[in-house]
Short mmCIF file of C-alpha atoms (C1' of nucleotides) in Angstrom, two decimals:
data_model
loop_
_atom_site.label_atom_id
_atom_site.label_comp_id
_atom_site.label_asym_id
_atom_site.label_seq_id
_atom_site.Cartn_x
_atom_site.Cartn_y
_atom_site.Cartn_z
CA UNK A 1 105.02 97.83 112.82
CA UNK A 2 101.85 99.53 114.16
CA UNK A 3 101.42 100.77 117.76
CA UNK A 4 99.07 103.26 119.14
CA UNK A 5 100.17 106.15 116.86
CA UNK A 6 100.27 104.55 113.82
CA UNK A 7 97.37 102.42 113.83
CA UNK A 8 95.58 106.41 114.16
CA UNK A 9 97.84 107.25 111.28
CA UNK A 10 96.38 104.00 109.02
CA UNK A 11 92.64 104.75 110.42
CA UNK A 12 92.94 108.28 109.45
CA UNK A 13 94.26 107.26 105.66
CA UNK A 14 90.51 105.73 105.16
CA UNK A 15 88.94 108.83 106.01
CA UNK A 16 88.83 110.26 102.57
CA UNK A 17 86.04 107.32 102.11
CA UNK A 18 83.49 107.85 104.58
CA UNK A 19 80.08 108.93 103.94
CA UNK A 20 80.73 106.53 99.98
CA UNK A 21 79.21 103.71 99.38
CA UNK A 22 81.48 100.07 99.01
CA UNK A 23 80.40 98.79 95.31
CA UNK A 24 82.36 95.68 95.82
CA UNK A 25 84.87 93.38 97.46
CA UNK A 26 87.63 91.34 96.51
CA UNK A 27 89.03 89.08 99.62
CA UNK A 28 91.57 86.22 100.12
CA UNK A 29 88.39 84.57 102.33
CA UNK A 30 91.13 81.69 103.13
CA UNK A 31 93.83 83.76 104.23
CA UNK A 32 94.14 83.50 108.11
CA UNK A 33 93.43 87.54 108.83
CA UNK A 34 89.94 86.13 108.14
CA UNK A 35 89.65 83.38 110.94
CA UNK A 36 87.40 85.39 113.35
CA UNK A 37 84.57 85.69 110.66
CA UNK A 38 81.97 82.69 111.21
CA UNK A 39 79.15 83.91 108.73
CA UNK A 40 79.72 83.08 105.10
CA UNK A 41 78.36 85.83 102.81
CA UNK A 42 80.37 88.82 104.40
CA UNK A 43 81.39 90.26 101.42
CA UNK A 44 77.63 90.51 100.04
CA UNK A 45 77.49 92.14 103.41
CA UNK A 46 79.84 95.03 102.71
CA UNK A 47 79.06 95.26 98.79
CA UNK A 48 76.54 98.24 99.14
CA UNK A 49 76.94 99.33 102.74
CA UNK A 50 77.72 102.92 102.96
CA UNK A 51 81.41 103.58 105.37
CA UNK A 52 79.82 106.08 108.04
CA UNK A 53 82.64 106.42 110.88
CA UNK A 54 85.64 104.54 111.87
CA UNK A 55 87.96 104.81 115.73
CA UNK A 56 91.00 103.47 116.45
CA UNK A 57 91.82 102.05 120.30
CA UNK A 58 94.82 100.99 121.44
CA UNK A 59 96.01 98.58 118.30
CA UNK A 60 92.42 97.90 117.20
CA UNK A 61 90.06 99.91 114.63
CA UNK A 62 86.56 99.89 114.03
CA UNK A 63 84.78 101.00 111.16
CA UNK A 64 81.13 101.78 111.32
CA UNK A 65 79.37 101.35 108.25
CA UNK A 66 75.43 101.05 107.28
CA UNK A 67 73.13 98.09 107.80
CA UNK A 68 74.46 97.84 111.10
CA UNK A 69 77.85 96.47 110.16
CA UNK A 70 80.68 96.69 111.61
CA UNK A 71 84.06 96.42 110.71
CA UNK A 72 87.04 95.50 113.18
CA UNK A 73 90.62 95.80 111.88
CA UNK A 74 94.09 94.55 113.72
CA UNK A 75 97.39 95.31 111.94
CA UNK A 76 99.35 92.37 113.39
CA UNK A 77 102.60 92.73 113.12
CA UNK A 78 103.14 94.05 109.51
CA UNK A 79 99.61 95.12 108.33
CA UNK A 80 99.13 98.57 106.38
CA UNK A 81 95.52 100.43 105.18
CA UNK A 82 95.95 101.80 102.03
CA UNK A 83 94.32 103.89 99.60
CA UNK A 84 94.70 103.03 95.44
CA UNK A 85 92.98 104.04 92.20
CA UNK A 86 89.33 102.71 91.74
CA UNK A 87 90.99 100.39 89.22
CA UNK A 88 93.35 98.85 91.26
CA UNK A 89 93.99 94.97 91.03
CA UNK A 90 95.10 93.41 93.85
CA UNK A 91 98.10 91.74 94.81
CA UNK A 92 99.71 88.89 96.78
CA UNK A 93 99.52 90.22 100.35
CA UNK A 94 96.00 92.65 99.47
CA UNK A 95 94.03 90.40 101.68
CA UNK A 96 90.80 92.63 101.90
CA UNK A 97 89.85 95.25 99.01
CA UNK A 98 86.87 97.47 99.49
CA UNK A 99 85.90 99.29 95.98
CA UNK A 100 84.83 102.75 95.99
CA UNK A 101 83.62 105.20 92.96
CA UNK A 102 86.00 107.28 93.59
CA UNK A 103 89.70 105.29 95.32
CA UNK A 104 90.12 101.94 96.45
CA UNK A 105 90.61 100.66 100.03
CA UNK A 106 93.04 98.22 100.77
CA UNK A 107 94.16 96.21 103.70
CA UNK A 108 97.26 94.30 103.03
CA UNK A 109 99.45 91.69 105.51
CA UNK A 110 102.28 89.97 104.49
CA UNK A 111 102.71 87.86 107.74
CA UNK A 112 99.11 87.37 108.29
CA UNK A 113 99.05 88.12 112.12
CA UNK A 114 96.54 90.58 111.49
CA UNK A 115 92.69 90.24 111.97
CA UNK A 116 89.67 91.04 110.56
CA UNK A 117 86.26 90.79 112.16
CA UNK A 118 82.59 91.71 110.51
CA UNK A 119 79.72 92.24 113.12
CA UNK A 120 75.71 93.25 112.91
CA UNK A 121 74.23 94.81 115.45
CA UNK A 122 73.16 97.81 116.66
CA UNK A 123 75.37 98.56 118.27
CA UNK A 124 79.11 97.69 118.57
CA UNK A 125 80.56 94.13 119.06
CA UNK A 126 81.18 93.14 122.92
CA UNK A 127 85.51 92.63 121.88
CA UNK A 128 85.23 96.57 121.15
CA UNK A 129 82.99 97.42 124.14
CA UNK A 130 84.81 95.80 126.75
CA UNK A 131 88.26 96.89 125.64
CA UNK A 132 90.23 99.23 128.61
CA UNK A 133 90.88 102.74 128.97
CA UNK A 134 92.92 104.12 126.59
CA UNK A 135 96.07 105.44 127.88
CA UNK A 136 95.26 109.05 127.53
CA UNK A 137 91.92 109.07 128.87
CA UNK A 138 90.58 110.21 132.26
CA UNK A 139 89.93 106.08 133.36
CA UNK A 140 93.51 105.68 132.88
CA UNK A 141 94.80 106.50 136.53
CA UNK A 142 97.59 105.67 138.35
CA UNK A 143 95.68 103.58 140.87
CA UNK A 144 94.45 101.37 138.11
CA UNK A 145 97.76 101.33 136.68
CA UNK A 146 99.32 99.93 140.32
CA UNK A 147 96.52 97.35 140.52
CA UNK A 148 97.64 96.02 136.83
CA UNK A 149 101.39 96.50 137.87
CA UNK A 150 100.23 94.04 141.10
CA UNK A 151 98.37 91.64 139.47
CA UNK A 152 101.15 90.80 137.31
CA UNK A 153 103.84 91.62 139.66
CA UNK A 154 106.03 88.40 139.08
CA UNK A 155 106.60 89.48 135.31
CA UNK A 156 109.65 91.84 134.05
CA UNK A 157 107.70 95.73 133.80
CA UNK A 158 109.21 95.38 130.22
CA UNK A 159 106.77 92.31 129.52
CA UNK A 160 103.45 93.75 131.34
CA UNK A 161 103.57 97.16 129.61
CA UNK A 162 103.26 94.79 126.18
CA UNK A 163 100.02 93.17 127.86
CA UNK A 164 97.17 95.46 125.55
CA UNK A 165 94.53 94.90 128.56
CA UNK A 166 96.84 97.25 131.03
CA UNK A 167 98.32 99.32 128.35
CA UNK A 168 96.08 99.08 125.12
CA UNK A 169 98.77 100.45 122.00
CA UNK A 170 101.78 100.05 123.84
CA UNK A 171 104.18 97.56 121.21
CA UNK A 172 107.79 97.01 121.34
CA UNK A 173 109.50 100.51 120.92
CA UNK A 174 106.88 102.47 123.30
CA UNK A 175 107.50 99.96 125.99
CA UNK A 176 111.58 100.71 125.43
CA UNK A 177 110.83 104.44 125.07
CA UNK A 178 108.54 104.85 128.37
CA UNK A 179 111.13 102.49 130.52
CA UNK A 180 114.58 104.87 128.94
CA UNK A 181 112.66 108.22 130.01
CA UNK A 182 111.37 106.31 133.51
CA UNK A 183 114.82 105.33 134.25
CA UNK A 184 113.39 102.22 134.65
CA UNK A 185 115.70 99.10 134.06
CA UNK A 186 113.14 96.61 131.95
CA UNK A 187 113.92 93.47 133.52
CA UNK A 188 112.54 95.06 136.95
CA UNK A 189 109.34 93.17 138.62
CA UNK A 190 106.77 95.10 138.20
CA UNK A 191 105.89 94.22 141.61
CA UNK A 192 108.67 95.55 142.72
CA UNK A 193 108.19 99.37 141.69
CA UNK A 194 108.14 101.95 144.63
CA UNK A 195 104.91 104.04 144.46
CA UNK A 196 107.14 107.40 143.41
CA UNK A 197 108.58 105.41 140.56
CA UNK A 198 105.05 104.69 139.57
CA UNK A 199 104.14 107.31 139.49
CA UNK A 200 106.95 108.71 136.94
CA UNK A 201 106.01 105.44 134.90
CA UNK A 202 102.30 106.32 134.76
CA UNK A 203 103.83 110.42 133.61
CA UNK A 204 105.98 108.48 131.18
CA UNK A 205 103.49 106.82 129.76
CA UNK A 206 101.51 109.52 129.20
CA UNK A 207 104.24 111.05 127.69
CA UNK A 208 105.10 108.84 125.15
CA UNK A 209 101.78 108.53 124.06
CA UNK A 210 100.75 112.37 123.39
CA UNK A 211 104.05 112.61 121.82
CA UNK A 212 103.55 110.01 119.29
CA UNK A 213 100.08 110.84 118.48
CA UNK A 214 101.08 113.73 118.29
CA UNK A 215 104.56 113.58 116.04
CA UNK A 216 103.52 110.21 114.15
CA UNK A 217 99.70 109.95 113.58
CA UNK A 218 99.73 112.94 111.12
CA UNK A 219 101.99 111.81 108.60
CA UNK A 220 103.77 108.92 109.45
CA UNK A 221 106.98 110.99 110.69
CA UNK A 222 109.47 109.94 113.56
CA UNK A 223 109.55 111.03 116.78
CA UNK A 224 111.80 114.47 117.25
CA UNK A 225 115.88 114.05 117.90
CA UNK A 226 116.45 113.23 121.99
CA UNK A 227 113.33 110.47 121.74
CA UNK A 228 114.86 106.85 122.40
CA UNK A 229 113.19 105.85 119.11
CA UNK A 230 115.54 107.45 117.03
CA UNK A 231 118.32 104.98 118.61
CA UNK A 232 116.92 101.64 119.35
CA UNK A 233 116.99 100.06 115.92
CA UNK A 234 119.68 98.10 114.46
CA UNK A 235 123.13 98.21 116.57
CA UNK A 236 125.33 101.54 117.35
CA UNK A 237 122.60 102.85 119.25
CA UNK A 238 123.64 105.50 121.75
CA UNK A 239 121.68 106.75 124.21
CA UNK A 240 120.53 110.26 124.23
CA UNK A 241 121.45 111.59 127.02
CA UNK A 242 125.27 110.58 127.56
CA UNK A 243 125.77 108.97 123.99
CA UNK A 244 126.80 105.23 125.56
CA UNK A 245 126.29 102.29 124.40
CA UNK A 246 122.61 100.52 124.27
CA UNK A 247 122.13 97.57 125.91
CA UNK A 248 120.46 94.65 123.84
CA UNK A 249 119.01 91.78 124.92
CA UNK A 250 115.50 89.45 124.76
CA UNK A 251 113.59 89.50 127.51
CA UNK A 252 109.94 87.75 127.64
CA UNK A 253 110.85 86.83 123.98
CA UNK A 254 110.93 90.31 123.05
CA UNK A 255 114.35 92.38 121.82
CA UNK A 256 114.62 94.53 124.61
CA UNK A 257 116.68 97.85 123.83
CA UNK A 258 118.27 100.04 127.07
CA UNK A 259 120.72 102.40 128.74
CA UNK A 260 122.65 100.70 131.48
CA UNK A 261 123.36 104.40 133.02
CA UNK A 262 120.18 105.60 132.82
CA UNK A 263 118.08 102.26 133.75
CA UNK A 264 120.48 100.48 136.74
"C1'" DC B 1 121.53 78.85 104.97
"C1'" DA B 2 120.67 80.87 109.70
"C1'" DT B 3 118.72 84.36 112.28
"C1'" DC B 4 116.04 88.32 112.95
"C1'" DT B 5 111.39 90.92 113.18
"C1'" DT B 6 107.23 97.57 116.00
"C1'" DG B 7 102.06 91.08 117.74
"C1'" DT B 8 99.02 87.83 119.65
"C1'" DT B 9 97.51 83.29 121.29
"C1'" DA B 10 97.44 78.26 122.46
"C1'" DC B 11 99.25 75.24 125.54
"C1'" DG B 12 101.74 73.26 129.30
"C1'" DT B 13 103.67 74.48 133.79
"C1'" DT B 14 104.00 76.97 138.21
"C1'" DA C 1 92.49 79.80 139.43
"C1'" DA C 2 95.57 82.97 137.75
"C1'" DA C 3 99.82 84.02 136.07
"C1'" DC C 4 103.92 82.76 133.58
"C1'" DG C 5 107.24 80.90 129.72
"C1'" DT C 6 107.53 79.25 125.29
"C1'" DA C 7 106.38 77.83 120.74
"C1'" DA C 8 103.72 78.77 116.94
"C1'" DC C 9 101.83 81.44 113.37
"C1'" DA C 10 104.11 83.49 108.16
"C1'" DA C 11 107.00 85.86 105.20
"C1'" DG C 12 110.42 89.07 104.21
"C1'" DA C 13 115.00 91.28 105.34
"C1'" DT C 14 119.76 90.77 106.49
#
DNA sequence: CATCTTGTTACGTT
DNA sequence: AAACGTAACAAGAT
């Protein structure tokens, strides 16, 4: 489920914790959400360290805590932060579990796509460091956007605005969403986009994003009526502007959800 | 039972 | 060498 917004909206559901101390950890070490952690002894790591300050980029998360630690979060594809009682007992998909006085933090993943990374240092890991621009920051610009759109220019514009080192956050129904209000049909090469209708992809973009930070990060809520996200799930779908029928189809492996009016 | 899934990555091919 | 297509990962919903 997560994209940009609601990876924000998990992040911000931990905030209640900073500034507390962890008093322990319960993991399932073997599950594979673990399989980027090489040292052994990570949880005695975390038992004691003190949550200071956590960011969210594009999917990612990172959650600064003391004795230099670090800890790097990816939803996958079905991954949730949650927040119990400082009782709880964990169950089948509660993969990490970091006890508080006070609440419980969970991290839970039934399909196990997410990730979770521990890192010492002082300062953060190089995978966080080196990650792009976010989409709503100044470094995102339209001339880096064309040189991205170039580089991958033999791929459908549907498939490159998945790729998270052009378009960091952007998941299935933000890439739908940007392309319906672009007019932009999805199997188009990205190579083959005319510098005008660039440029209303890059505003699109932008768009989309604010918006959903905006409407979803708070409280988890959908998008307001007229947004292509309120149409694009299951079948019956119309679109929003004439009320026709969606298009449906997979393209790049990906269900791919469109107007035929508004995206020739 | 078959098919689907809001994500990434390994691997073989172009 | 870089970019591309596809299968794989895993488990639940329909």
């Amino acid at each position: 489920m997560p994209e940009l917004a609601e990876v924000e909206y998990y992040r911000r559901r931990w905030d209640c914790a900073l500034g507390q101390r962890i008093s322990a950890v319960a993991a399932h070490a073997e599950k594979r959400v673990f399989r980027s952690i090489s040292t052994r002894r990570w949880t005695e790591l975390l038992r004691g360290s003190i949550l200071h300050s956590s960011e969210a980029r594009g999917k990612l998360m990172l959650f600064r805590l003391s004795n230099k630690l670090w800890l790097g979060l990816h939803l996958g594809m079905t991954g949730e932060l949650r927040v119990e009682r400082p009782d709880f007992k964990p169950a089948k998909h509660d993969h990490l579990v970091l006890y508080q006085n006070a609440r419980t933090l969970v991290f839970s993943d039934p399909r196990l796509f997410g990730r979770i990374r521990i890192h010492q240092g002082e300062v953060a890991p190089a995978w966080w460091s080196s990650l792009p621009p976010s989409l709503l920051s100044k470094e995102f610009t339209p001339a880096r956007m064309a040189g991205f759109l170039h580089r991958h220019r033999r791929l459908p514009i549907k498939a490159t605005l998945l790729l998270q080192s052009g378009f960091p956050g952007v998941g299935n129904w933000m890439a739908d969403e940007i392309l319906w209000r672009a007019r932009v049909h999805p199997r188009t090469l990205s190579g083959a986009l005319e510098e005008d209708r660039q440029r209303i992809l890059w505003r699109a973009i932008r768009l989309v994003a604010r918006g959903a930070m905006k409407h979803i990060s708070p409280d988890f809520s959908d998008p307001p009526r007229g947004w292509f996200f309120n149409e694009r799930w299951g079948n019956g779908g119309k679109c929003p502007v004439h009320g026709v029928a969606l298009a449906r189809d997979s393209i790049s492996g990906r269900t791919t959800v469109w107007c035929s009016r508004c995206q020739p």
